[in-house]
Coordinates of C-alpha atoms in Angstrom, one line a residue:
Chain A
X1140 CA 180.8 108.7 -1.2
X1141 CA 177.3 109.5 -1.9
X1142 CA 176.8 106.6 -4.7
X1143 CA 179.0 104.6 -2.6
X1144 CA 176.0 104.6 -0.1
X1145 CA 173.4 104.1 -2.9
X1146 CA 175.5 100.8 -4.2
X1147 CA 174.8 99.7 -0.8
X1148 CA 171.4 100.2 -0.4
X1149 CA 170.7 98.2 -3.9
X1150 CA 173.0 95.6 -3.2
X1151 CA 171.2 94.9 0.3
X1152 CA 167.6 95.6 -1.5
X1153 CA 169.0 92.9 -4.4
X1154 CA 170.6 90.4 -1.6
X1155 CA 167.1 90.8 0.7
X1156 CA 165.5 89.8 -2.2
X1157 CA 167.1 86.8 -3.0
X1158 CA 168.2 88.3 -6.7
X1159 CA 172.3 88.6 -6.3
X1160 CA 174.0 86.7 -9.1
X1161 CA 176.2 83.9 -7.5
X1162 CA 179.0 85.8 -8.3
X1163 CA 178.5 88.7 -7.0
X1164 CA 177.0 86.9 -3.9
X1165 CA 180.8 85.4 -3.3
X1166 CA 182.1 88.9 -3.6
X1167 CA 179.8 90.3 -0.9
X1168 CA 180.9 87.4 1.1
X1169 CA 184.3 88.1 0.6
X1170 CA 184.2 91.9 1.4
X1171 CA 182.1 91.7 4.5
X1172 CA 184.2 89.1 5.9
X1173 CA 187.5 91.4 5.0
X1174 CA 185.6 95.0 5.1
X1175 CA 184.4 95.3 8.7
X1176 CA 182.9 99.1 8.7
X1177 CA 181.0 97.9 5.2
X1178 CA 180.0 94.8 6.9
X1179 CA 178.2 96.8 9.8
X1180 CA 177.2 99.6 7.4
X1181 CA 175.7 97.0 4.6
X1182 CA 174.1 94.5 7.9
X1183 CA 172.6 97.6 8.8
X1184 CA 171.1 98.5 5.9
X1185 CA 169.2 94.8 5.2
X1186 CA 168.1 95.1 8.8
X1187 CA 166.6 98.7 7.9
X1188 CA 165.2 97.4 4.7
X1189 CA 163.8 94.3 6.5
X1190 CA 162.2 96.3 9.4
X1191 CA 160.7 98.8 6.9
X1192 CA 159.0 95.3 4.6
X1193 CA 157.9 93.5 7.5
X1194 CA 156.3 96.4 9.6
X1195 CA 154.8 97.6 6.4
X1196 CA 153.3 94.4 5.5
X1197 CA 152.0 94.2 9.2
X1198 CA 150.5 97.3 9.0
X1199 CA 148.5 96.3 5.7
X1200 CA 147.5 92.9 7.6
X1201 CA 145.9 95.2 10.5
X1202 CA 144.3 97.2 7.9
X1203 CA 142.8 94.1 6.2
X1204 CA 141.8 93.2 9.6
X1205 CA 140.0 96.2 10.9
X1206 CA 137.9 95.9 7.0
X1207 CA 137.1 92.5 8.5
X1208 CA 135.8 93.4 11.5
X1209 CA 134.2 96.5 10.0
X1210 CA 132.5 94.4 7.4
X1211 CA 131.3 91.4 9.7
X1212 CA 130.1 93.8 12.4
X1213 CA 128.4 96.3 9.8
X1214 CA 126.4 92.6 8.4
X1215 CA 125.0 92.1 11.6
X1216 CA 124.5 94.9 13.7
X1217 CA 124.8 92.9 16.8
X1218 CA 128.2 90.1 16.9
X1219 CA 126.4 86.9 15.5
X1220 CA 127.3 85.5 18.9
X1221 CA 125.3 85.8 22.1
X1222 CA 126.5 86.1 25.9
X1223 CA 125.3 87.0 29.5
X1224 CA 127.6 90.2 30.5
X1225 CA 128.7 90.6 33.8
X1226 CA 129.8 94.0 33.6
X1227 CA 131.0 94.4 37.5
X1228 CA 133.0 91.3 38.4
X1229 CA 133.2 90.4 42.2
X1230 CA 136.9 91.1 41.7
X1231 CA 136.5 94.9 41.2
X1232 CA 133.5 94.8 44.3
X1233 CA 136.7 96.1 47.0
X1234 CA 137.9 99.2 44.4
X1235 CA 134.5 99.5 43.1
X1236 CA 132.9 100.1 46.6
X1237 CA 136.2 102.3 48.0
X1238 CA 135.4 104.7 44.8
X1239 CA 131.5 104.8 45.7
X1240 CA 132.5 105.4 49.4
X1241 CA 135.3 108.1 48.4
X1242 CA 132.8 109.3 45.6
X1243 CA 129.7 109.5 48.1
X1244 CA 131.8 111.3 51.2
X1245 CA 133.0 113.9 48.4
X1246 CA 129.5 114.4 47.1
X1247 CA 127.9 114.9 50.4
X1248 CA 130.8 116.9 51.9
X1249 CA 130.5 119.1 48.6
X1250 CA 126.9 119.8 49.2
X1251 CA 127.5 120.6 53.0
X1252 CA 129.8 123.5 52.0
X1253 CA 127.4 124.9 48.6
X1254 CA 124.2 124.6 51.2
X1255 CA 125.8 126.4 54.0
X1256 CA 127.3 128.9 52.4
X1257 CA 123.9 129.2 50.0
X1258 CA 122.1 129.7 52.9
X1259 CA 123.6 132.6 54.5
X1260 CA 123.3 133.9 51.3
X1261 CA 120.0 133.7 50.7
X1262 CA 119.0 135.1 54.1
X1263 CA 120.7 138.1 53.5
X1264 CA 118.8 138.1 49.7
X1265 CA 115.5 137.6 51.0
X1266 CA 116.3 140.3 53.5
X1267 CA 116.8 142.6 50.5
X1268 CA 113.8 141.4 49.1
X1269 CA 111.1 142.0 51.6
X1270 CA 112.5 145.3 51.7
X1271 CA 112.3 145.8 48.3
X1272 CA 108.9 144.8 47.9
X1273 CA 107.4 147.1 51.0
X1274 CA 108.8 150.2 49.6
X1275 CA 107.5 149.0 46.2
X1276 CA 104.5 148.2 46.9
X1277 CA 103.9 151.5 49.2
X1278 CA 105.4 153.5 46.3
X1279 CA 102.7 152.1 43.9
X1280 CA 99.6 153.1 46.2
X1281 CA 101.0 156.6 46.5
X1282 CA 101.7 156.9 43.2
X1283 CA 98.3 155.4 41.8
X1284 CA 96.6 158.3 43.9
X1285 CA 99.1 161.0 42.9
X1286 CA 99.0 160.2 39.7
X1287 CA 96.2 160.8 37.6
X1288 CA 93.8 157.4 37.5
X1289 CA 94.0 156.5 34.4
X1290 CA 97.5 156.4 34.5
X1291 CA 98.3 154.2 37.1
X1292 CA 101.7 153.1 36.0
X1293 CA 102.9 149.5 35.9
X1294 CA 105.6 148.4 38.6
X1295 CA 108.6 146.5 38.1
X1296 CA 107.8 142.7 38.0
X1297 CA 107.6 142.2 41.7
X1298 CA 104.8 139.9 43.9
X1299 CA 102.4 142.0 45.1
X1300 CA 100.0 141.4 47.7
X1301 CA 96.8 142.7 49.0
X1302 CA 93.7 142.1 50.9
X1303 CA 90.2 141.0 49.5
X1304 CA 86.8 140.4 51.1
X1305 CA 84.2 138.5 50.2
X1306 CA 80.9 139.6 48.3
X1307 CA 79.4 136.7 47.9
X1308 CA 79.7 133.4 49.3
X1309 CA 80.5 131.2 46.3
X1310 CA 83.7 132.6 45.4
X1311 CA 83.6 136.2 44.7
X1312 CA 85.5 139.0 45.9
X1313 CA 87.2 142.4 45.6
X1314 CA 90.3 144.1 45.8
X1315 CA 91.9 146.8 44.3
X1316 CA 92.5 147.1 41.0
X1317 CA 96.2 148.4 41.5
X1318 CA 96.2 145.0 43.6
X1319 CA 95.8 142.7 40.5
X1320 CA 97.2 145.2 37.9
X1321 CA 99.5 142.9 35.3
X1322 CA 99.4 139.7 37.4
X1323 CA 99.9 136.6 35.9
X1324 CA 98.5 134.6 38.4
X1325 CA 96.1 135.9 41.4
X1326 CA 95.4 133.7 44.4
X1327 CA 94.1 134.0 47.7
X1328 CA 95.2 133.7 51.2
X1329 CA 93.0 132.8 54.7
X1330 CA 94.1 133.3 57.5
X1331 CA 94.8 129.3 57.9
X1332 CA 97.6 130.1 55.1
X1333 CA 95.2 127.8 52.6
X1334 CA 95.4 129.1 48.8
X1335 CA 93.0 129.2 46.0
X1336 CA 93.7 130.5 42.7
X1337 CA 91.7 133.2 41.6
X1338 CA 91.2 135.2 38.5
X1339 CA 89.9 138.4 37.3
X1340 CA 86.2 139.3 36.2
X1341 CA 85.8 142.6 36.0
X1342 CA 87.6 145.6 37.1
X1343 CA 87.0 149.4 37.0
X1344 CA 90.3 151.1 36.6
X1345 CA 89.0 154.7 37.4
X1346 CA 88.0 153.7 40.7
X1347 CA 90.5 151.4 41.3
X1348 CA 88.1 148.2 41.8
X1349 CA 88.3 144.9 40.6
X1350 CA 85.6 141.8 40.6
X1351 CA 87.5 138.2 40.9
X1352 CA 86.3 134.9 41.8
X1353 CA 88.0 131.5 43.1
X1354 CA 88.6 129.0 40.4
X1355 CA 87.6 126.2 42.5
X1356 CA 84.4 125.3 41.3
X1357 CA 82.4 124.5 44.7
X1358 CA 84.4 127.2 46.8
X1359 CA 83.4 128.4 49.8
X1360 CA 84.5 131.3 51.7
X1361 CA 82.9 130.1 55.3
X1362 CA 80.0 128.9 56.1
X1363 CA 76.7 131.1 55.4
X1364 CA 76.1 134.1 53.3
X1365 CA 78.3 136.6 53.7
X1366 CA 77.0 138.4 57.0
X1367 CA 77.9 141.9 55.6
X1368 CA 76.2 144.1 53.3
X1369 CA 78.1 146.8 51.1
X1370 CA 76.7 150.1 51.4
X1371 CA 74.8 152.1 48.7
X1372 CA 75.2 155.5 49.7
X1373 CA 78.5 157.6 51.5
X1374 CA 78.4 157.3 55.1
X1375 CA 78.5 160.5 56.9
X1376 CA 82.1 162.7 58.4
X1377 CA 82.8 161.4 61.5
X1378 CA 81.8 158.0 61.7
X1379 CA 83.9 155.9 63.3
X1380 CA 85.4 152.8 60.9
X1381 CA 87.3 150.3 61.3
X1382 CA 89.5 147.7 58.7
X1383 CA 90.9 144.1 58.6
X1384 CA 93.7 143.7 56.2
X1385 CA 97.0 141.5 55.4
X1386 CA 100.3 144.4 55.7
X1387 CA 102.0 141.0 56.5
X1388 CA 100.7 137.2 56.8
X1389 CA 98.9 138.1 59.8
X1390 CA 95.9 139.4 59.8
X1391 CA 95.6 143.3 61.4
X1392 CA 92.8 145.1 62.4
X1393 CA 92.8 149.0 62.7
X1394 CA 90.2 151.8 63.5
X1395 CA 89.6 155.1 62.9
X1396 CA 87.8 157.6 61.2
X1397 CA 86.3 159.2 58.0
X1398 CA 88.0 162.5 58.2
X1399 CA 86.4 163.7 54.6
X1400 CA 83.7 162.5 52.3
X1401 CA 85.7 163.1 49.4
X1402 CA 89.0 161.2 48.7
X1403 CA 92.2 162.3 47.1
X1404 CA 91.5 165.9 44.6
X1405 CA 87.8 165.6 45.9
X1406 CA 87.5 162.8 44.3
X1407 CA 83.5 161.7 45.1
X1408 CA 84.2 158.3 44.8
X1409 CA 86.5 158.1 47.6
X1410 CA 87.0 158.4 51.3
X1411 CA 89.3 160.3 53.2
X1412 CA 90.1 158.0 56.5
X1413 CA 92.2 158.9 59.6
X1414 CA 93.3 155.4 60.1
X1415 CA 96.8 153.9 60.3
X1416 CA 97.6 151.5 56.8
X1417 CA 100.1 150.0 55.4
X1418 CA 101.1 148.4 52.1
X1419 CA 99.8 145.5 51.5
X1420 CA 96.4 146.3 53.3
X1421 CA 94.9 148.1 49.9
X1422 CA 91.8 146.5 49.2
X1423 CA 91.1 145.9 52.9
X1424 CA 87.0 146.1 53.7
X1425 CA 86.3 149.5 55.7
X1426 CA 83.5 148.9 57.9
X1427 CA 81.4 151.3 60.2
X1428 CA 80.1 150.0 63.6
X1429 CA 76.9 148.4 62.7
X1430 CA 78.8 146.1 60.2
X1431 CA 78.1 147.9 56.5
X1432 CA 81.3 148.0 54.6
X1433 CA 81.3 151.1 53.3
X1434 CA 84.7 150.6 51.1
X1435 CA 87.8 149.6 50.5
X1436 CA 91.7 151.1 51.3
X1437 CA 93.3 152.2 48.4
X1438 CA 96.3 154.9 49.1
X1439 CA 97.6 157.3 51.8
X1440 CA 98.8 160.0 51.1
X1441 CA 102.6 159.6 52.4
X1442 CA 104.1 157.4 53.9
X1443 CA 104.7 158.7 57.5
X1444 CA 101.0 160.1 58.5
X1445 CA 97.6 158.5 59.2
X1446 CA 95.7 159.8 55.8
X1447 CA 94.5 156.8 54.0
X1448 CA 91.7 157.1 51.4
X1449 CA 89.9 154.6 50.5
X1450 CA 87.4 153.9 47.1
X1451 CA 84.0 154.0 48.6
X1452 CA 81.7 150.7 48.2
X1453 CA 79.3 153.0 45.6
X1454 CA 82.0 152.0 42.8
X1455 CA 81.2 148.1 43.7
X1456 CA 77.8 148.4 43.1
X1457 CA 78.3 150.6 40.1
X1458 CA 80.5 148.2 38.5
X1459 CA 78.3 145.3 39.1
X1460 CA 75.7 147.3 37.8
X1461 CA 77.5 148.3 34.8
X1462 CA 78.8 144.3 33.6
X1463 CA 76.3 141.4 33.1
X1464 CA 77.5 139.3 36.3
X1465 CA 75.2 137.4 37.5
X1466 CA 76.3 138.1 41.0
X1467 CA 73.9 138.0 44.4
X1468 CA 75.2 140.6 47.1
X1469 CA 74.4 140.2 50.6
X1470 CA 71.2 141.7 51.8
X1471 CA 71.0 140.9 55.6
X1472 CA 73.5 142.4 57.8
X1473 CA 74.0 140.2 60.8
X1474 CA 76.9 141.8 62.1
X1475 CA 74.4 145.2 63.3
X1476 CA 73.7 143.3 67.1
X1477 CA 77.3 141.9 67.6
X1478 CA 80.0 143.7 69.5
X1479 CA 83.2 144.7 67.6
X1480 CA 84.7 141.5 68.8
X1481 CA 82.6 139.3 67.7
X1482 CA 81.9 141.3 64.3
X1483 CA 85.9 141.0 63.6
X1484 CA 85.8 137.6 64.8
X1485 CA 82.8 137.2 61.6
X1486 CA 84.6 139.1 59.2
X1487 CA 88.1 137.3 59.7
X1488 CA 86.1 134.6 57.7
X1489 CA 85.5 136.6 54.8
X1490 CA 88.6 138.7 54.3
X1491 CA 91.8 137.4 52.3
X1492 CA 95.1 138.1 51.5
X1493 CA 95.5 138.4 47.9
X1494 CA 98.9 137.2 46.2
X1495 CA 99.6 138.7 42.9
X1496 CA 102.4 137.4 40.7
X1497 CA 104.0 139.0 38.4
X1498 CA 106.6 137.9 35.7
Chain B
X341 CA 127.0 82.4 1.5
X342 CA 129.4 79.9 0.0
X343 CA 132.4 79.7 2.1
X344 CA 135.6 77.2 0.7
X345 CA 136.6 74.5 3.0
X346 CA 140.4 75.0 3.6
X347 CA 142.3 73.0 5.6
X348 CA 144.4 74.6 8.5
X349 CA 147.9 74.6 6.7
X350 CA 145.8 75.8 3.4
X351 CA 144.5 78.7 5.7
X352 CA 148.0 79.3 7.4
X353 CA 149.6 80.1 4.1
X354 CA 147.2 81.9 3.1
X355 CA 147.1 84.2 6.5
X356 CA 150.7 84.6 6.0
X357 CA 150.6 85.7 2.9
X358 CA 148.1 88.8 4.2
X359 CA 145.6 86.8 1.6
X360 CA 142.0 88.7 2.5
X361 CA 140.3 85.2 1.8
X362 CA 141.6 83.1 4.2
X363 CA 141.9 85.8 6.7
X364 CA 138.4 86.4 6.9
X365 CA 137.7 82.3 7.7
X366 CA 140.4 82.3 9.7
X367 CA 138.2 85.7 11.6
X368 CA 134.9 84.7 11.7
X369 CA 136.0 81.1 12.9
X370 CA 137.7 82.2 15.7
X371 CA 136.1 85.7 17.0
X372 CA 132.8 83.6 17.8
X373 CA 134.9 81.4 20.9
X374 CA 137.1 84.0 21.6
X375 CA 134.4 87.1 21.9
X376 CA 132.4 85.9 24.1
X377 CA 135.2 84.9 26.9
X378 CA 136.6 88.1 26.8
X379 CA 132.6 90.0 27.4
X380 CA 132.5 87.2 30.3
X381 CA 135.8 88.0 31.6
X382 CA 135.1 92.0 32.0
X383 CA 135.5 93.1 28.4
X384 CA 133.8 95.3 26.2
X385 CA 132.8 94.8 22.4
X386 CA 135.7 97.3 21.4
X387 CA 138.6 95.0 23.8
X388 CA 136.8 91.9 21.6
X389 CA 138.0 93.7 18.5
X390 CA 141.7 95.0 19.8
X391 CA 142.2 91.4 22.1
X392 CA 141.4 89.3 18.7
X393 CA 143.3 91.8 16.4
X394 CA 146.4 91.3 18.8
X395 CA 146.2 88.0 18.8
X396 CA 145.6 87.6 15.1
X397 CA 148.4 89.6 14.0
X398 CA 151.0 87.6 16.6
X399 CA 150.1 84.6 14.5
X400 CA 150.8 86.5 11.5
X401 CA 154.0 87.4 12.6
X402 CA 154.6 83.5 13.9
X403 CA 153.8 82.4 10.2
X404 CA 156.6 84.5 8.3
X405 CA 159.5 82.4 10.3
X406 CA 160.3 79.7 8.1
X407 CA 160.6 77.3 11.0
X408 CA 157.1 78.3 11.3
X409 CA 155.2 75.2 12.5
X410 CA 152.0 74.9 14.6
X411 CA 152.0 72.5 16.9
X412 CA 147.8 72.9 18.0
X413 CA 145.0 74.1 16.4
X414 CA 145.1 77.8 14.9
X415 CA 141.4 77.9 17.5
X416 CA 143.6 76.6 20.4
X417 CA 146.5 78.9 19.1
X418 CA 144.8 81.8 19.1
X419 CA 142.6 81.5 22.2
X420 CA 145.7 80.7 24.5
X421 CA 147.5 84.3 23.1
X422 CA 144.1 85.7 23.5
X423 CA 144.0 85.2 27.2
X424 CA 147.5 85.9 27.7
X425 CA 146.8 89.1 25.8
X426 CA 143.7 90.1 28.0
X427 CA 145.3 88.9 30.9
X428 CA 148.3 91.5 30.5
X429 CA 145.8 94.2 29.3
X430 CA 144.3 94.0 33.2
X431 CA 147.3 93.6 35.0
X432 CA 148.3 96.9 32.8
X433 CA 144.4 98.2 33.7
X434 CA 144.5 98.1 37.8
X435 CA 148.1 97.9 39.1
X436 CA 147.3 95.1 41.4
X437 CA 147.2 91.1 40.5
X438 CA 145.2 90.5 38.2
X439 CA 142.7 88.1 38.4
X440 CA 142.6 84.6 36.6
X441 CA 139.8 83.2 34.6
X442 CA 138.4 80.2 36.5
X443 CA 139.1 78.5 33.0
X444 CA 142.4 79.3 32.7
X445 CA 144.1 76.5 34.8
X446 CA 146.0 77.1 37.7
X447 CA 147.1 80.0 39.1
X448 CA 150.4 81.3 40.5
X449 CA 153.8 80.5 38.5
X450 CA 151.8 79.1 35.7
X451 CA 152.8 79.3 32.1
X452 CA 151.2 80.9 29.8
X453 CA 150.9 78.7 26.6
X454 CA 152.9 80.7 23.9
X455 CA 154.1 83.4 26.2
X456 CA 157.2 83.5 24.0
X457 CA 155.2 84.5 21.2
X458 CA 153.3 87.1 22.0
X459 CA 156.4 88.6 24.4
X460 CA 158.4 88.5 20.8
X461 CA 155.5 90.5 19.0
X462 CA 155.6 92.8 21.8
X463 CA 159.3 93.3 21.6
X464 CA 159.0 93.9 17.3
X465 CA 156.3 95.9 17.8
X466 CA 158.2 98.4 20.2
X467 CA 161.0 98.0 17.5
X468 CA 158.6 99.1 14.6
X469 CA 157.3 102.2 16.8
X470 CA 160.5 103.2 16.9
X471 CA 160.7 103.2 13.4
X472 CA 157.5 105.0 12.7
X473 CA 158.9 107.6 15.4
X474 CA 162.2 108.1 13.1
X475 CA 160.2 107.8 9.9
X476 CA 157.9 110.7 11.4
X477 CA 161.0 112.9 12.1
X478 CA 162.3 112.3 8.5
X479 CA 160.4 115.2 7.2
X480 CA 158.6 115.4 3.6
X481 CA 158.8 114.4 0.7
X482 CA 160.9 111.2 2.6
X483 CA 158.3 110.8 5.0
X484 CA 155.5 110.3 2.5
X485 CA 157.5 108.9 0.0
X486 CA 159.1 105.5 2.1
X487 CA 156.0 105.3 3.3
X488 CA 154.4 104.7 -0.1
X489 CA 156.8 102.5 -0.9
X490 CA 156.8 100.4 2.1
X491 CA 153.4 100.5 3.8
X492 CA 151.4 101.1 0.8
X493 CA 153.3 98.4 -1.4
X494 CA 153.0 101.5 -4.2
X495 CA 155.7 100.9 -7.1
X496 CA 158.2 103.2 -7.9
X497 CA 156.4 104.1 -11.3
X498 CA 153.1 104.9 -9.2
X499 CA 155.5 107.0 -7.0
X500 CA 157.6 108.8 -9.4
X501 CA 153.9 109.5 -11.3
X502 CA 152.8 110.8 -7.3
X503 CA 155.7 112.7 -6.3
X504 CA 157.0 114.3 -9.4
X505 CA 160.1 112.3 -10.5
X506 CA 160.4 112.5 -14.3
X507 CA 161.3 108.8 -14.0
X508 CA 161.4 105.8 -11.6
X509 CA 164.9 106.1 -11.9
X510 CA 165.6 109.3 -10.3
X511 CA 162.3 108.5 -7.6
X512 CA 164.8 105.5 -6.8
X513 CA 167.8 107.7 -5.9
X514 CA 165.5 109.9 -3.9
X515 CA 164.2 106.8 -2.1
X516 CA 168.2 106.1 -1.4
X517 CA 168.8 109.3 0.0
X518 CA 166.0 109.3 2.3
X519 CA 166.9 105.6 3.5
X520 CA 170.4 106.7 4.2
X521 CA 168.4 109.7 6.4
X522 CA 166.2 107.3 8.1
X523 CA 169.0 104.9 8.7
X524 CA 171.2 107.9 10.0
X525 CA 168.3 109.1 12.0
X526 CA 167.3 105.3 13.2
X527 CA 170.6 104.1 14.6
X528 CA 171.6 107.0 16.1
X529 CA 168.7 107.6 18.3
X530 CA 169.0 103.7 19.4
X531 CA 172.9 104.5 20.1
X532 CA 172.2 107.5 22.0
X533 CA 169.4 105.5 23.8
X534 CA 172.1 103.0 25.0

């Protein structure tokens, strides 16, 4: 059976191929015109043998052909022949502009739904956030006066914000040091919302000061000299103060009252103020009533009561003093002869909300 | 470069026979007229390369009849089954009429010159898919070993060396076997598709 089968796949391999002896060519005749399951058996087997030649010849032709289209587009990188492509025919305009109608409807409808949900989102986040940051920022003035000073530990990265004052009309200013502590970038806020990027000259960290100046070279902070001066010596218990700071972007003004000379554990350099504060007002100028700013908030003592202290201006002077700045304080105190009013109205100019940022 | 002038029928025999020589004229001529219609008519560099392929191996397949006789050009030949071809490959692309090249004659109900051709080569094609498909379901060492034989043009000393056979001889009987597989395997998937 089984060479039976082989005798007829030589026989059709040796009749495809043209080699059958005339003889045996008249007995394959014979048989397949008597023998009709050989005939379909053996015509089967030629056409197999056929299919199998030509589609194997075929295939080498494509082969030969891909080389040659490799080889004659490796020669010249570009085709040796030139044309003008019109890659969008008129034709495809109709389908073309259904797909960019269908294409742009999707896109915009899909960017309606991400930016309305996004946004409710992001209320509720920045919600979180400004919450965050008040109690952090409270939480690191309390702890920089419970804490010893020279351990004044770092916060979390947050953005911080304070309040400055002027000390001199071309661009210098202080603030606390706890203010500035870590920032990457420090700039400054008037109350017309306007920033200018500040950075750090000197600082004191003991007492919690710290010297910057605007980078912008022919800065201004108002018009005139700085119509304040910074006293030398502590003011006396009692005297009535009052302060201009930034808790928020507005700016606040709040009075009161030195209730001690010395600040937090009898610290010298320091007041002790009856005066409501908040975070974000450290580094806010203290002023008495005939315009000398005799310091600057630093702390409270909790959160709920009126204690705040505050670094008295002696630790300015002393740390100008101390560094090679060439730096001109005011001498001439033009606020002495105005009203409160009109002495807040003056000193609005000259105060700033400092923005710290931190990575 | 030196390039031999051949004369059509010199280069027809030649194609037929799968000779690389005349191939390559036959390529270079004809890719440079027939290219740049296709990039005009919506076509990238890669269609150039399937479109002209195509078309070359349909002319290929028209010069192993031995009634084979070309009644035009082999330029005109081939750029006639290369428009029929491309036109096809769009109608296939966007199932809606297709559009006709402002040089391709008139429109509706037209005939396509050698329509017949490439409609055969479509039809063989199919037919040697088919076969591929059964060859692929043959298994090894069949498989491998037919196809040496038959798509590589290997001889059955290379493949007795390749497979293992002690001698050509008994590679033959194996190459028997496995055709009497294949066969089994061929005709009775095209019965059962009836």
């Amino acid at each position: 059976m089984i060479s039976r089968d082989f005798n007829n796949w030589q026989l059709a391999e040796a009749f495809k191929a043209e080699m059958l002896p005339a003889v045996e060519l008249a007995a394959l005749q014979t048989r397949l015109e008597t023998d009709p399951v050989f005939a379909t058996e053996f015509h089967e087997c030629v056409r197999m043998i056929t299919a199998l030649n030509e589609s194997g010849k075929q295939k080498q032709f494509r082969n030969m052909l891909v080389n040659i289209h490799h080889d004659q587009t490796e020669k010249s990188t570009k085709p040796n022949w030139k044309v003008r492509t019109i890659p969008l025919r008129t034709h495809y305009l109709r389908t073309g502009a259904v797909a960019a109608g269908i294409a742009l409807l999707t896109t915009l409808s899909t960017f309606w739904i991400v930016t309305h949900n996004e946004k409710k989102r992001s209320s509720q986040y920045s919600l979180l956030k400004r919450e965050l940051e008040t109690i952090k920022r409270s939480q690191s003035a309390i702890i920089r006066n419970i804490n010893t000073p020279q351990n004044t530990t770092p916060v979390a990265p947050a953005n911080f914000s304070g309040t400055g004052f002027a000390i001199s009309n071309d661009g210098y200013f202080v603030t606390n040091y706890h203010v500035t502590e870590g920032a990457d970038s420090v700039y400054i806020q008037n109350k017309e919302g306007e920033y200018f990027k500040a950075h750090l000259v000197t600082f004191d960290k003991t007492s919690d000061v710290a010297i910057l100046k605007v980078q912008q070279s022919n800065f201004r902070f108002s018009k005139g000299e700085v119509p304040y001066t910074l006293a030398a010596n502590k003011k006396t218990l009692g005297s009535k103060v009052f302060t201009l700071g930034y808790p928020q972007d507005e700016i606040v003004y709040n009075e009161g009252y030195i209730s001690s000379k010395n600040g937090f554990l009898g610290d010298s350099m320091q007041y002790r103020l009856e005066i409501p504060a908040v975070p974000g007002q450290s580094g806010a100028p203290v002023v008495d009533n005939s315009g000398n700013v005799i310091g600057l908030i630093t702390g409270k003592e909790s959160e709920s009561s009126g204690t705040t202290y505050a670094v008295s201006t002696k630790a300015i002077h002393r740390l100008i003093a101390n560094s090679d700045l060439k730096l001109k304080l005011p001498k001439a105190n033009k606020l002495s002869k105005l009203n409160r009013e009109q002495q807040v109205e003056k000193l609005e100019l000259y105060t700033y909300s400092v923005k710290v940022y931190k990575r | 470069m030196y390039q031999p002038l051949y004369t059509e029928q010199q280069l027809l025999a030649g194609l037929a026979k799968g000779e690389r020589m005349a191939t390559d004229v036959v390529y270079r001529q004809h890719i440079k007229i027939v290219g740049p219609w296709i990039l005009q008519n919506g076509g990238s560099e890669s269609d150039v390369g399937d479109v002209f392929q195509e078309a070359m191996v349909v002319l290929y397949e028209k010069a192993q009849q031995e009634d084979f006789r070309l009644s035009c050009k082999i330029g005109t030949y081939l750029f006639a089954v290369c428009k029929y071809i491309w036109y096809k490959k769009l109608q296939g692309a966007q199932k809606q009429p297709g559009f006709l090249p402002d040089n391709a004659g008139n429109d509706e109900g037209r005939d396509w010159a050698y329509e017949d051709d490439v409609n055969a080569y479509k039809e063989r094609e199919a037919h040697y898919q088919n076969l591929d498909i059964a060859l692929d379901h043959l298994g090894e060492p069949c498989r491998s070993l037919l196809k040496a034989f038959y798509h590589n043009d290997k001889s059955m000393q290379e493949i007795a060396a390749e497979f293992g056979y002690t001698n050509p001889d008994n590679a033959k009987t194996q190459k028997y076997k496995c055709l009497n597989r294949l066969r089994k395997i061929f005709y009775g998937a095209q019965t059962k598709m009836r």
